[in-house]
């Protein structure tokens, strides 16, 4: 800027040659080798004259010192050659100074900062062409040294393939040239620094890896999937995140919809959250994998979700059952022997564990077999007489007794309404062994079709309401 102003001033006032010190370099060379200095000049070179001075003394060309154009050769550098070299370039209007502070050292390899940054696993070529070392005469040989030891490699270009950390070091190219029948050597240093390549991070499904969900058919469901996409915003452009069901695209099912949220966290790690909304669980969704897939050029990954028919109830059932079996066995024995109700026993032992969330008006839903078969009258007796007396009058429990409390017929179809309001189902079977698979619910409906029976059991099962099966006389507990 200062120089530009000077130049401008010079032009305006037509003052004769003005000097601008524009350029300064520090360099190192080694004793005995040839040293080449370059005169920087921005001036139009048509009428350019150059003068070199060293420590204020004008340099004159000699057999040891050669000047050609903007270059100065010190052919056999000695320690006393160290100093400040100034090149003054002048055309008729302007002058420029180019300064070089030269340090001459003993040794074989010069050093000044000239760093080459190379990415690990890249290929790289270091070139020692005539811009780096311009020579007089003829090049005989170009040698490559590393850490000041010969590598044995020759040639203007030095190739590094698949660069690794072990390639780091101080390289020197040595050009041997023959000028006026004498061999000279000029050296130039390069420092190779290898930049460690960050391992490419492959995309990965973080959640789920392989998960099983227990659901009921017809349910609404959302499957969540979290994936790591990669490092850097650009990774998300080339990444696909999608759900498949058993290797089929979800578009085949109108019940399935997916949505995606991309999130960039610290260190530009990019994550994706994909949600698969299932409006209705179809029967064919069970037992096949839902695959959350992430795919980009670095790789791919998949997480699996399996849907399984809700056997949670069965699990909790088993727990309740094992509890109940002991309680009920005792209770039923007491019922028969001492006429103490089993529901109370159940309530006393298990009711405490119940969460208060259950707002069920009926403590029990009592179903009993009513048929023209032996034992059915005792079942009826237990259901209509003993249980109400024991539980309702003495213990103030509220029962829904099939037959008694059904003004209108409660069929298998709306049994679930009562079930949902009951804490426990007590099914009383007659004491005989015959016709157990026939469970008439009321007089008007003496025999149930097998499908209705199955429906009844599946309703009870899916409602999650514990079932006590009581067989009068023998006492039988089935769950
Ligand atoms: C060159 O060396 C001199 C003296 O040692 C120092 O003051 C200057 O900052 C150096 N210049 C550069 C460009 O390194
Ligand atoms: C000297 O160099 C400057 C800068 O390049 C240029 O503008 C000017 O015309 C030159 N003078 C002559 C006489 O060539
Ligand atoms: C060169 O001369 C200038 C003045 O002309 C002086 O300031 C400087 O110290 C001298 N440098 C050397 C190395 O003699
Ligand atoms: C001027 O430039 C030509 C070619 O660009 C070059 O050969 C010549 O040596 C230069 N002259 C000076 C004095 O720098
Ligand atoms: C450089 O000079 C030294 C003495 O100063 C001499 O021994 C040596 O042979 C010379 N080398 C060349 C290449 O001229
Ligand atoms: C490096 O060079 C080798 C051999 O020429 C070539 O196979 C490889 O693809 C190159 N690697 C890169 C990163 O350019
Ligand atoms: C480069 O080197 C690394 C280990 O240093 C190796 O794993 C890789 O396969 C090499 N690549 C080529 C193209 O040789
Ligand atoms: C290169 O040489 C310089 C100066 O001698 C030294 O400080 C540096 O540690 C060297 N680098 C390597 C990689 O050897
Ligand atoms: C100069 O170098 C060449 C090639 O390296 C060699 O054959 C020749 O003998 C050398 N001459 C002298 C005088 O050292
Ligand atoms: C997923 O888990 C199930 C058991 O939970 C196992 O049988 C199956 O091999 C697992 N699949 C994969 C891909 O890990
Ligand atoms: C983020 O980068 C910083 C430093 O670069 C590092 O200390 C930190 O552990 C990184 N965090 C993660 C999550 O990679």
Coordinates of C-alpha atoms and ligand atoms in Angstrom, one line a residue:
X1 CA 0.0 0.0 0.0
X2 CA 2.8 2.4 1.0
X3 CA 4.6 1.4 -2.1
X4 CA 1.6 1.9 -4.3
X5 CA 1.2 5.4 -2.9
X6 CA 4.8 6.1 -3.6
X7 CA 4.4 4.9 -7.1
X8 CA 1.4 7.1 -7.5
X9 CA 3.3 10.1 -6.1
X10 CA 6.2 9.4 -8.4
X11 CA 3.8 9.3 -11.4
X12 CA 2.0 12.4 -10.4
X13 CA 5.1 14.5 -9.7
X14 CA 7.4 12.8 -12.1
X15 CA 10.0 12.3 -9.5
X16 CA 12.8 10.1 -10.6
X17 CA 13.2 6.5 -9.4
X18 CA 11.7 5.7 -6.0
X19 CA 12.8 2.8 -3.9
X20 CA 10.3 0.4 -2.4
X21 CA 11.4 -2.4 -0.2
X22 CA 8.7 -4.9 -1.1
X23 CA 10.1 -8.3 -0.6
X24 CA 12.1 -10.0 2.1
X25 CA 12.9 -13.7 2.5
X26 CA 15.2 -15.5 4.9
X27 CA 16.8 -18.6 3.6
X28 CA 19.4 -21.2 4.5
X29 CA 22.0 -23.0 2.5
X30 CA 24.8 -25.3 3.2
X31 CA 28.5 -24.9 2.7
X32 CA 30.0 -26.2 -0.5
X33 CA 26.8 -26.3 -2.4
X34 CA 25.5 -24.0 -5.0
X35 CA 23.0 -21.3 -3.7
X36 CA 20.5 -19.6 -5.9
X37 CA 18.9 -16.3 -5.0
X38 CA 16.0 -14.9 -6.9
X39 CA 15.3 -11.2 -7.4
X40 CA 11.6 -10.4 -7.0
X41 CA 10.5 -7.6 -9.2
X42 CA 7.1 -6.4 -10.3
X43 CA 8.5 -4.0 -12.7
X44 CA 8.1 -4.3 -16.4
X45 CA 11.3 -5.9 -17.4
X46 CA 11.9 -4.4 -20.9
X47 CA 14.3 -1.8 -19.7
X48 CA 15.0 -3.4 -16.3
X49 CA 18.4 -3.2 -14.8
X50 CA 19.3 -5.2 -11.8
X51 CA 21.9 -4.6 -9.2
X52 CA 22.8 -7.0 -6.5
X53 CA 24.5 -5.9 -3.3
X54 CA 25.6 -7.9 -0.3
X55 CA 25.9 -6.1 2.9
X56 CA 26.0 -2.8 1.0
X57 CA 28.7 -3.9 -1.3
X58 CA 27.8 -4.3 -5.0
X59 CA 28.4 -7.8 -6.2
X60 CA 30.3 -8.4 -9.3
X61 CA 30.0 -11.5 -11.3
X62 CA 33.0 -13.9 -11.0
X63 CA 33.7 -17.6 -11.7
X64 CA 32.0 -18.3 -8.4
X65 CA 29.2 -15.8 -8.6
X66 CA 27.0 -15.8 -11.6
X67 CA 24.1 -13.4 -12.4
X68 CA 21.6 -14.1 -15.0
X69 CA 18.4 -12.3 -15.4
X70 CA 16.7 -12.2 -12.0
X71 CA 18.9 -15.0 -10.6
X72 CA 22.1 -15.0 -8.7
X73 CA 24.3 -18.2 -8.3
X74 CA 26.8 -18.6 -5.6
X75 CA 28.4 -21.7 -7.1
X76 CA 30.5 -22.9 -4.2
X77 CA 29.0 -21.4 -1.2
X78 CA 31.3 -20.6 1.7
X79 CA 30.4 -19.6 5.3
X80 CA 31.4 -16.0 4.5
X81 CA 28.6 -15.9 1.9
X82 CA 26.1 -15.5 4.6
X83 CA 24.5 -12.0 4.8
X84 CA 21.9 -9.7 3.5
X85 CA 21.5 -9.7 -0.3
X86 CA 19.6 -6.9 -1.8
X87 CA 18.5 -6.8 -5.4
X88 CA 17.6 -3.4 -6.7
X89 CA 15.5 -3.6 -9.9
X90 CA 15.1 -0.4 -11.8
X91 CA 13.3 0.7 -15.0
X92 CA 13.6 4.3 -16.0
X93 CA 10.8 5.3 -13.6
X94 CA 10.7 2.9 -10.7
X95 CA 13.0 1.0 -8.4
X96 CA 12.2 -2.1 -6.3
X97 CA 14.2 -3.9 -3.6
X98 CA 14.1 -7.6 -3.0
X99 CA 15.9 -8.7 0.1
X100 CA 17.3 -12.1 1.0
X101 CA 18.8 -12.9 4.4
X102 CA 21.1 -15.8 3.7
X103 CA 22.4 -18.2 6.4
X104 CA 25.1 -20.6 5.4
X105 CA 25.4 -23.7 7.5
X106 CA 27.7 -26.7 7.8
X107 CA 26.2 -30.0 6.9
X108 CA 24.5 -31.7 4.0
X109 CA 20.9 -30.5 4.1
X110 CA 19.6 -27.0 4.2
X111 CA 16.5 -26.2 6.2
X112 CA 14.0 -23.5 5.9
X113 CA 10.3 -23.8 6.3
X114 CA 8.6 -25.2 3.3
X115 CA 5.8 -27.4 4.5
X116 CA 3.8 -29.8 2.3
X117 CA 0.6 -31.0 3.9
X118 CA -0.5 -34.4 2.6
X119 CA -3.6 -36.2 3.4
X120 CA -3.1 -39.8 4.6
X121 CA -3.7 -42.4 2.0
X122 CA -3.4 -39.8 -0.8
X123 CA -0.8 -39.8 -3.5
X124 CA 1.5 -36.9 -3.7
X125 CA 4.3 -35.7 -5.9
X126 CA 7.0 -33.4 -4.8
X127 CA 8.6 -31.7 -7.7
X128 CA 12.1 -30.3 -7.9
X129 CA 11.8 -28.7 -11.3
X130 CA 13.7 -25.7 -12.6
X131 CA 11.4 -23.3 -10.8
X132 CA 12.6 -24.7 -7.5
X133 CA 16.2 -25.1 -8.5
X134 CA 17.1 -23.2 -11.7
X135 CA 20.5 -24.5 -12.8
X136 CA 23.3 -23.3 -15.0
X137 CA 24.5 -25.7 -17.5
X138 CA 23.1 -29.2 -17.5
X139 CA 21.4 -31.3 -15.0
X140 CA 23.2 -34.5 -14.3
X141 CA 21.1 -36.0 -11.6
X142 CA 18.3 -35.2 -9.1
X143 CA 18.6 -37.1 -5.8
X144 CA 16.0 -37.4 -3.1
X145 CA 17.0 -37.5 0.5
X146 CA 14.9 -38.0 3.6
X147 CA 16.0 -36.8 7.0
X148 CA 19.3 -36.1 5.4
X149 CA 19.9 -39.7 4.3
X150 CA 19.8 -40.7 0.7
X151 CA 16.6 -42.6 -0.3
X152 CA 18.3 -43.8 -3.5
X153 CA 15.5 -42.4 -5.5
X154 CA 16.2 -40.1 -8.4
X155 CA 14.3 -37.9 -10.8
X156 CA 12.8 -34.5 -10.8
X157 CA 9.5 -35.8 -9.4
X158 CA 9.3 -37.7 -6.2
X159 CA 6.1 -39.7 -5.8
X160 CA 4.6 -40.7 -2.6
X161 CA 1.8 -43.3 -3.0
X162 CA -0.8 -44.1 -0.4
X163 CA 0.9 -41.7 2.1
X164 CA 1.1 -43.0 5.7
X165 CA 2.4 -41.4 8.9
X166 CA 5.8 -43.0 8.2
X167 CA 6.2 -40.8 5.2
X168 CA 6.4 -37.7 7.4
X169 CA 9.9 -36.1 7.5
X170 CA 12.3 -33.6 6.1
X171 CA 12.9 -34.3 2.4
X172 CA 15.7 -32.7 0.4
X173 CA 16.1 -32.7 -3.3
X174 CA 19.7 -32.4 -4.5
X175 CA 20.2 -31.3 -8.0
X176 CA 23.7 -32.1 -9.5
X177 CA 24.4 -30.0 -12.5
X178 CA 27.5 -29.6 -14.6
X179 CA 28.6 -26.1 -15.5
X180 CA 31.8 -25.3 -17.2
X181 CA 33.0 -28.8 -16.6
X182 CA 32.5 -28.8 -12.9
X183 CA 29.8 -30.6 -11.0
X184 CA 27.8 -28.5 -8.6
X185 CA 25.1 -29.5 -6.2
X186 CA 22.1 -27.4 -5.1
X187 CA 19.7 -28.5 -2.4
X188 CA 16.1 -27.6 -1.6
X189 CA 14.2 -28.7 1.5
X190 CA 10.6 -29.9 1.9
X191 CA 8.9 -30.8 5.1
X192 CA 6.2 -33.4 4.6
X193 CA 3.4 -33.4 7.2
X194 CA 0.8 -36.1 6.9
X195 CA -2.7 -35.2 8.0
X196 CA -4.3 -38.1 9.6
X197 CA -7.4 -39.2 7.8
X198 CA -10.5 -39.4 10.0
X199 CA -11.9 -42.9 9.5
X200 CA -15.1 -42.6 7.5
X201 CA -17.8 -43.2 9.9
X202 CA -20.3 -45.6 8.6
X203 CA -24.0 -45.0 9.1
X204 CA -25.5 -47.1 11.9
X205 CA -28.9 -47.8 13.2
X206 CA -28.6 -47.1 16.9
X207 CA -32.1 -48.0 18.0
X208 CA -33.7 -50.5 17.6
X209 CA -31.2 -53.2 16.8
X210 CA -33.4 -56.3 17.2
X211 CA -36.5 -55.6 19.2
X212 CA -39.7 -57.5 19.7
X213 CA -42.9 -55.6 20.6
X214 CA -46.0 -57.2 22.0
X215 CA -49.1 -55.7 20.4
X216 CA -52.6 -56.6 19.7
X217 CA -54.1 -56.9 16.2
X218 CA -55.9 -53.8 15.2
X219 CA -53.8 -51.6 17.5
X220 CA -52.3 -48.3 16.5
X221 CA -48.6 -48.2 16.9
X222 CA -45.5 -46.1 16.3
X223 CA -42.1 -47.6 15.6
X224 CA -39.2 -45.3 16.3
X225 CA -35.8 -45.6 14.8
X226 CA -32.7 -43.6 15.6
X227 CA -29.8 -43.7 13.2
X228 CA -26.3 -42.1 13.0
X229 CA -25.9 -40.7 9.5
X230 CA -22.4 -39.5 9.5
X231 CA -20.1 -36.6 10.1
X232 CA -20.8 -33.3 8.3
X233 CA -23.9 -31.7 6.9
X234 CA -23.3 -33.0 3.4
X235 CA -23.7 -36.6 4.5
X236 CA -27.4 -36.2 4.9
X237 CA -27.8 -35.3 1.2
X238 CA -26.6 -38.7 0.1
X239 CA -28.3 -40.7 2.8
X240 CA -31.5 -42.7 2.6
X241 CA -33.4 -43.7 5.7
X242 CA -36.5 -45.8 5.2
X243 CA -38.6 -48.6 6.7
X244 CA -39.2 -51.9 5.0
X245 CA -41.4 -54.7 6.1
X246 CA -40.0 -58.1 5.3
X247 CA -37.9 -56.6 2.5
X248 CA -40.9 -54.9 1.0
X249 CA -41.3 -51.2 0.8
X250 CA -44.0 -50.0 3.1
X251 CA -45.8 -48.2 0.3
X252 CA -47.6 -51.5 -0.3
X253 CA -49.6 -50.9 2.9
X254 CA -51.8 -47.8 3.4
X255 CA -51.7 -48.6 7.1
X256 CA -48.0 -47.6 7.2
X257 CA -46.6 -44.1 7.0
X258 CA -43.1 -42.9 7.8
X259 CA -41.7 -39.5 8.8
X260 CA -38.1 -38.4 9.3
X261 CA -36.4 -35.8 11.4
X262 CA -32.7 -34.9 10.9
X263 CA -30.7 -33.5 13.7
X264 CA -27.1 -32.2 13.7
X265 CA -25.4 -32.5 17.0
X266 CA -22.0 -31.2 18.2
X267 CA -19.0 -32.0 16.0
X268 CA -21.3 -32.0 13.1
X269 CA -22.5 -35.5 13.8
X270 CA -25.8 -36.0 11.9
X271 CA -28.5 -38.2 13.3
X272 CA -31.9 -39.2 11.9
X273 CA -35.1 -40.1 13.7
X274 CA -37.5 -42.1 11.6
X275 CA -41.0 -42.9 12.8
X276 CA -43.1 -45.6 11.2
X277 CA -46.8 -45.0 12.1
X278 CA -49.0 -48.0 11.9
X279 CA -52.6 -47.0 11.9
X280 CA -53.7 -50.6 12.4
X281 CA -51.7 -53.7 13.2
X282 CA -52.7 -56.2 10.5
X283 CA -52.4 -60.0 11.2
X284 CA -49.7 -60.2 8.5
X285 CA -47.5 -57.8 10.4
X286 CA -46.8 -60.5 13.0
X287 CA -43.7 -62.5 12.8
X288 CA -42.1 -60.6 9.9
X289 CA -39.3 -58.1 10.4
X290 CA -39.9 -54.3 10.2
X291 CA -36.6 -53.1 8.9
X292 CA -35.3 -49.6 9.7
X293 CA -32.6 -49.0 7.0
X294 CA -30.0 -46.4 6.6
X295 CA -27.9 -46.3 3.5
X296 CA -25.3 -44.0 2.0
X297 CA -22.1 -44.3 0.1
X298 CA -20.1 -45.1 3.2
X299 CA -22.2 -48.1 4.0
X300 CA -25.5 -49.2 5.4
X301 CA -27.1 -50.7 8.4
X302 CA -30.4 -52.1 9.5
X303 CA -32.4 -52.4 12.7
X304 CA -35.2 -54.9 13.2
X305 CA -38.5 -54.7 15.0
X306 CA -40.7 -57.7 15.3
X307 CA -44.3 -57.6 16.3
X308 CA -45.6 -60.4 18.4
X309 CA -49.2 -61.1 19.5
X310 CA -49.6 -59.6 22.9
X311 CA -48.6 -62.4 25.2
X312 CA -47.8 -59.8 27.9
X313 CA -51.2 -60.7 29.4
X314 CA -50.1 -64.3 29.4
X315 CA -46.9 -63.3 31.2
X316 CA -48.6 -61.3 33.8
X317 CA -51.2 -64.0 34.0
X318 CA -48.6 -66.6 34.8
X319 CA -47.5 -64.4 37.7
X320 CA -51.1 -63.8 38.9
X321 CA -51.9 -67.5 38.3
X322 CA -49.1 -68.7 40.4
X323 CA -50.2 -66.3 43.1
X324 CA -53.8 -67.2 42.6
X325 CA -53.3 -70.9 42.5
X326 CA -52.1 -71.0 46.1
X327 CA -54.6 -68.5 47.2
X328 CA -57.4 -70.0 45.3
X329 CA -56.7 -73.5 46.3
X330 CA -56.8 -72.4 49.9
X331 CA -59.7 -70.2 49.2
X332 CA -61.7 -72.8 47.4
X333 CA -61.1 -75.4 50.0
X334 CA -62.2 -72.9 52.6
X335 CA -65.2 -72.0 50.5
X336 CA -66.3 -75.6 50.4
X337 CA -65.3 -76.5 53.9
X338 CA -65.8 -73.3 55.8
X339 CA -67.8 -71.4 53.3
X340 CA -65.4 -68.6 53.3
X341 CA -65.2 -66.8 50.0
X342 CA -62.3 -67.1 47.7
X343 CA -62.8 -63.7 46.3
X344 CA -62.1 -62.2 49.6
X345 CA -59.0 -64.3 49.9
X346 CA -58.0 -63.1 46.5
X347 CA -58.7 -59.5 47.4
X348 CA -56.8 -59.7 50.7
X349 CA -53.8 -61.3 49.2
X350 CA -53.6 -59.8 45.8
X351 CA -55.7 -56.8 45.8
X352 CA -53.1 -54.7 47.6
X353 CA -50.8 -55.0 44.7
X354 CA -53.4 -53.7 42.3
X355 CA -52.7 -50.2 41.0
X356 CA -55.4 -47.7 41.9
X357 CA -55.8 -46.8 38.3
X358 CA -58.4 -49.5 37.9
X359 CA -61.9 -47.9 38.3
X360 CA -63.9 -51.1 38.0
X361 CA -67.2 -51.0 39.7
X362 CA -67.5 -54.8 40.0
X363 CA -65.3 -56.7 42.3
X364 CA -66.2 -59.9 40.4
X365 CA -68.0 -61.0 37.4
X366 CA -69.6 -64.3 38.2
X367 CA -70.5 -66.7 35.5
X368 CA -71.9 -70.1 36.3
X369 CA -72.9 -73.1 34.4
X370 CA -76.6 -73.6 34.1
X371 CA -77.6 -76.7 32.4
X372 CA -79.6 -79.7 32.9
X373 CA -76.7 -81.7 34.1
X374 CA -75.6 -83.0 37.5
X375 CA -74.0 -80.4 39.7
X376 CA -75.4 -77.4 37.9
X377 CA -77.8 -76.7 40.7
X378 CA -75.0 -76.5 43.2
X379 CA -73.1 -74.2 40.9
X380 CA -76.2 -72.1 40.7
X381 CA -76.5 -72.2 44.4
X382 CA -73.0 -71.0 44.9
X383 CA -73.4 -68.3 42.3
X384 CA -76.8 -67.0 43.3
X385 CA -77.0 -67.7 47.0
X386 CA -73.7 -68.3 48.7
X387 CA -71.5 -65.8 46.9
X388 CA -74.0 -62.9 47.2
X389 CA -74.5 -63.7 50.8
X390 CA -70.8 -64.0 51.7
X391 CA -69.4 -61.3 49.5
X392 CA -72.1 -58.7 49.0
X393 CA -73.8 -58.8 52.4
X394 CA -70.8 -59.5 54.6
X395 CA -68.0 -58.0 52.8
X396 CA -69.8 -55.4 50.8
X397 CA -68.3 -56.4 47.5
X398 CA -70.1 -55.7 44.3
X399 CA -70.8 -58.6 42.0
X400 CA -72.1 -58.9 38.6
X401 CA -73.7 -62.3 38.5
X402 CA -74.7 -63.7 35.2
X403 CA -78.3 -64.5 35.1
X404 CA -79.2 -62.4 38.2
X405 CA -77.9 -59.1 37.0
X406 CA -78.7 -59.5 33.4
X407 CA -82.1 -58.0 32.8
X408 CA -81.5 -58.0 29.2
X409 CA -79.6 -61.0 27.9
X410 CA -75.9 -60.5 28.2
X411 CA -74.5 -62.4 25.3
X412 CA -71.0 -63.2 24.2
X413 CA -71.0 -60.0 22.2
X414 CA -71.3 -57.5 25.0
X415 CA -69.5 -59.6 27.6
X416 CA -66.5 -57.4 27.1
X417 CA -68.5 -54.4 28.6
X418 CA -69.0 -56.3 31.8
X419 CA -65.4 -57.6 31.7
X420 CA -64.0 -54.1 31.4
X421 CA -65.8 -53.2 34.6
X422 CA -64.8 -56.2 36.6
X423 CA -61.7 -56.9 38.6
X424 CA -62.0 -60.7 38.4
X425 CA -64.0 -63.3 36.6
X426 CA -65.3 -66.2 38.5
X427 CA -66.5 -69.0 36.3
X428 CA -68.3 -71.7 38.3
X429 CA -68.5 -75.1 36.7
X430 CA -70.8 -77.9 37.8
X431 CA -69.2 -80.7 39.7
X432 CA -69.6 -83.5 37.2
X433 CA -67.0 -84.4 34.6
X434 CA -69.3 -84.3 31.6
X435 CA -70.0 -81.6 29.1
X436 CA -67.4 -79.2 30.4
X437 CA -67.0 -77.5 27.1
X438 CA -70.6 -76.4 27.1
X439 CA -70.9 -73.3 29.0
X440 CA -74.5 -72.0 28.7
X441 CA -74.7 -68.4 29.9
X442 CA -78.4 -68.3 30.6
X443 CA -81.5 -70.1 30.0
X444 CA -82.2 -68.6 26.7
X445 CA -78.8 -69.7 25.5
X446 CA -78.2 -73.1 26.7
X447 CA -75.4 -74.2 24.4
X448 CA -72.7 -72.1 23.1
X449 CA -71.2 -72.7 19.7
X450 CA -67.5 -73.6 19.8
X451 CA -66.6 -70.3 18.2
X452 CA -68.6 -68.4 20.8
X453 CA -66.9 -70.3 23.5
X454 CA -63.6 -69.5 22.0
X455 CA -64.8 -65.9 21.7
X456 CA -65.7 -65.9 25.4
X457 CA -62.3 -67.2 26.4
X458 CA -60.4 -64.9 24.1
X459 CA -62.5 -61.9 25.4
X460 CA -61.6 -62.9 28.9
X461 CA -58.0 -63.4 28.0
X462 CA -57.6 -60.2 26.1
X463 CA -59.4 -58.2 28.7
X464 CA -56.6 -59.0 31.1
X465 CA -59.1 -59.6 33.9
X466 CA -58.0 -62.6 36.0
X467 CA -60.2 -65.6 35.7
X468 CA -61.0 -68.0 38.5
X469 CA -62.4 -71.2 37.3
X470 CA -64.2 -73.0 40.1
X471 CA -65.6 -76.5 39.9
X472 CA -68.1 -77.2 42.5
X473 CA -67.4 -80.3 44.5
X474 CA -64.1 -81.3 43.2
X475 CA -62.7 -77.8 42.8
X476 CA -60.7 -77.2 39.7
X477 CA -58.7 -74.2 38.8
X478 CA -58.0 -73.4 35.2
X479 CA -56.6 -70.2 33.9
Ligands
LIG1 C1 14.2 -13.0 8.8 O1 15.2 -12.9 9.8 C2 15.2 -11.7 10.5 C3 16.4 -11.7 11.4 O2 16.7 -13.0 11.8 C4 13.9 -11.5 11.2 O3 13.9 -10.3 11.9 C5 12.8 -11.5 10.2 O4 11.5 -11.5 10.9 C6 12.8 -12.8 9.4 N1 11.9 -12.7 8.3 C7 11.1 -13.7 7.9 C8 10.2 -13.4 6.8 O5 11.2 -14.8 8.5
LIG2 C1 8.4 0.5 -15.2 O1 7.6 -0.5 -14.6 C2 6.3 -0.1 -14.2 C3 5.6 -1.1 -13.5 O2 5.6 -2.3 -14.2 C4 5.6 0.3 -15.5 O3 4.3 0.9 -15.2 C5 6.4 1.4 -16.2 O4 5.8 1.7 -17.5 C6 7.8 0.9 -16.5 N1 8.6 1.9 -17.1 C7 9.2 1.7 -18.2 C8 10.0 2.9 -18.8 O5 9.2 0.7 -18.9
LIG3 C1 24.1 -0.6 4.7 O1 24.0 0.8 4.6 C2 23.0 1.4 5.3 C3 23.0 2.9 5.0 O2 23.3 3.2 3.7 C4 23.2 1.1 6.8 O3 22.1 1.7 7.5 C5 23.3 -0.4 7.0 O4 23.6 -0.6 8.3 C6 24.3 -1.0 6.1 N1 24.3 -2.4 6.3 C7 25.3 -3.2 6.4 C8 25.1 -4.6 6.6 O5 26.4 -2.7 6.4
LIG4 C1 12.7 -10.0 -19.1 O1 11.8 -11.0 -19.4 C2 12.4 -12.0 -20.3 C3 11.2 -13.0 -20.5 O2 10.2 -12.9 -19.7 C4 13.6 -12.7 -19.6 O3 14.1 -13.6 -20.5 C5 14.6 -11.6 -19.3 O4 15.7 -12.2 -18.6 C6 14.0 -10.5 -18.5 N1 15.0 -9.5 -18.3 C7 15.3 -9.0 -17.1 C8 16.3 -7.9 -17.0 O5 14.8 -9.4 -16.1
LIG5 C1 34.4 -25.2 -3.3 O1 35.5 -24.5 -2.6 C2 36.3 -25.3 -1.9 C3 37.3 -24.4 -1.2 O2 36.8 -23.2 -0.8 C4 37.0 -26.3 -2.7 O3 37.8 -27.1 -1.9 C5 35.9 -27.1 -3.4 O4 36.6 -28.0 -4.3 C6 35.0 -26.2 -4.2 N1 34.0 -27.0 -4.8 C7 33.6 -26.8 -6.0 C8 32.5 -27.7 -6.5 O5 34.1 -26.0 -6.7
LIG6 C1 -2.7 -43.5 -6.0 O1 -2.0 -44.1 -7.0 C2 -2.3 -45.5 -7.3 C3 -1.4 -46.1 -8.3 O2 -1.1 -45.1 -9.3 C4 -3.8 -45.5 -7.7 O3 -4.1 -46.9 -7.9 C5 -4.6 -44.9 -6.6 O4 -5.9 -44.9 -7.0 C6 -4.1 -43.5 -6.3 N1 -4.8 -43.1 -5.1 C7 -5.4 -41.9 -5.0 C8 -6.1 -41.6 -3.8 O5 -5.4 -41.1 -6.0
LIG7 C1 -3.1 -47.7 1.8 O1 -2.5 -48.1 3.0 C2 -3.5 -48.5 4.0 C3 -2.7 -48.8 5.2 O2 -1.6 -48.1 5.4 C4 -4.1 -49.8 3.4 O3 -5.1 -50.2 4.3 C5 -4.8 -49.5 2.1 O4 -5.3 -50.7 1.6 C6 -3.8 -48.9 1.1 N1 -4.5 -48.5 -0.1 C7 -4.0 -48.8 -1.3 C8 -4.8 -48.2 -2.4 O5 -3.0 -49.4 -1.4
LIG8 C1 12.8 -31.4 10.2 O1 13.9 -30.6 10.5 C2 13.7 -29.6 11.5 C3 14.9 -28.8 11.6 O2 16.1 -29.6 11.7 C4 13.3 -30.3 12.8 O3 13.0 -29.3 13.7 C5 12.0 -31.2 12.5 O4 11.7 -31.8 13.7 C6 12.3 -32.1 11.4 N1 11.1 -32.8 11.1 C7 11.0 -34.1 11.1 C8 9.7 -34.7 10.8 O5 12.0 -34.8 11.2
LIG9 C1 30.0 -35.1 -12.4 O1 28.8 -36.0 -12.2 C2 28.8 -37.0 -13.2 C3 27.5 -37.7 -13.0 O2 27.1 -37.7 -11.6 C4 29.9 -37.9 -13.0 O3 29.8 -38.9 -14.0 C5 31.2 -37.1 -13.2 O4 32.3 -38.0 -13.0 C6 31.2 -36.0 -12.3 N1 32.4 -35.1 -12.5 C7 33.2 -34.7 -11.6 C8 34.3 -33.8 -12.1 O5 32.9 -34.9 -10.5
LIG10 C1 -33.1 -61.1 16.8 O1 -33.5 -61.6 18.1 C2 -34.0 -62.9 18.0 C3 -34.4 -63.4 19.4 O2 -34.8 -62.3 20.1 C4 -33.0 -63.9 17.4 O3 -33.6 -65.1 17.3 C5 -32.6 -63.4 16.0 O4 -31.6 -64.2 15.5 C6 -32.1 -62.0 16.2 N1 -31.8 -61.5 14.8 C7 -30.7 -60.8 14.5 C8 -30.5 -60.4 13.1 O5 -29.9 -60.5 15.4
LIG11 C1 -16.2 -33.1 19.8 O1 -15.0 -32.7 19.6 C2 -14.2 -32.4 20.7 C3 -12.9 -31.8 20.3 O2 -12.7 -31.7 18.9 C4 -14.0 -33.6 21.5 O3 -13.3 -33.3 22.7 C5 -15.4 -34.2 21.9 O4 -15.2 -35.4 22.5 C6 -16.2 -34.4 20.6 N1 -17.5 -34.9 21.0 C7 -18.1 -35.9 20.3 C8 -19.4 -36.2 20.8 O5 -17.5 -36.5 19.4

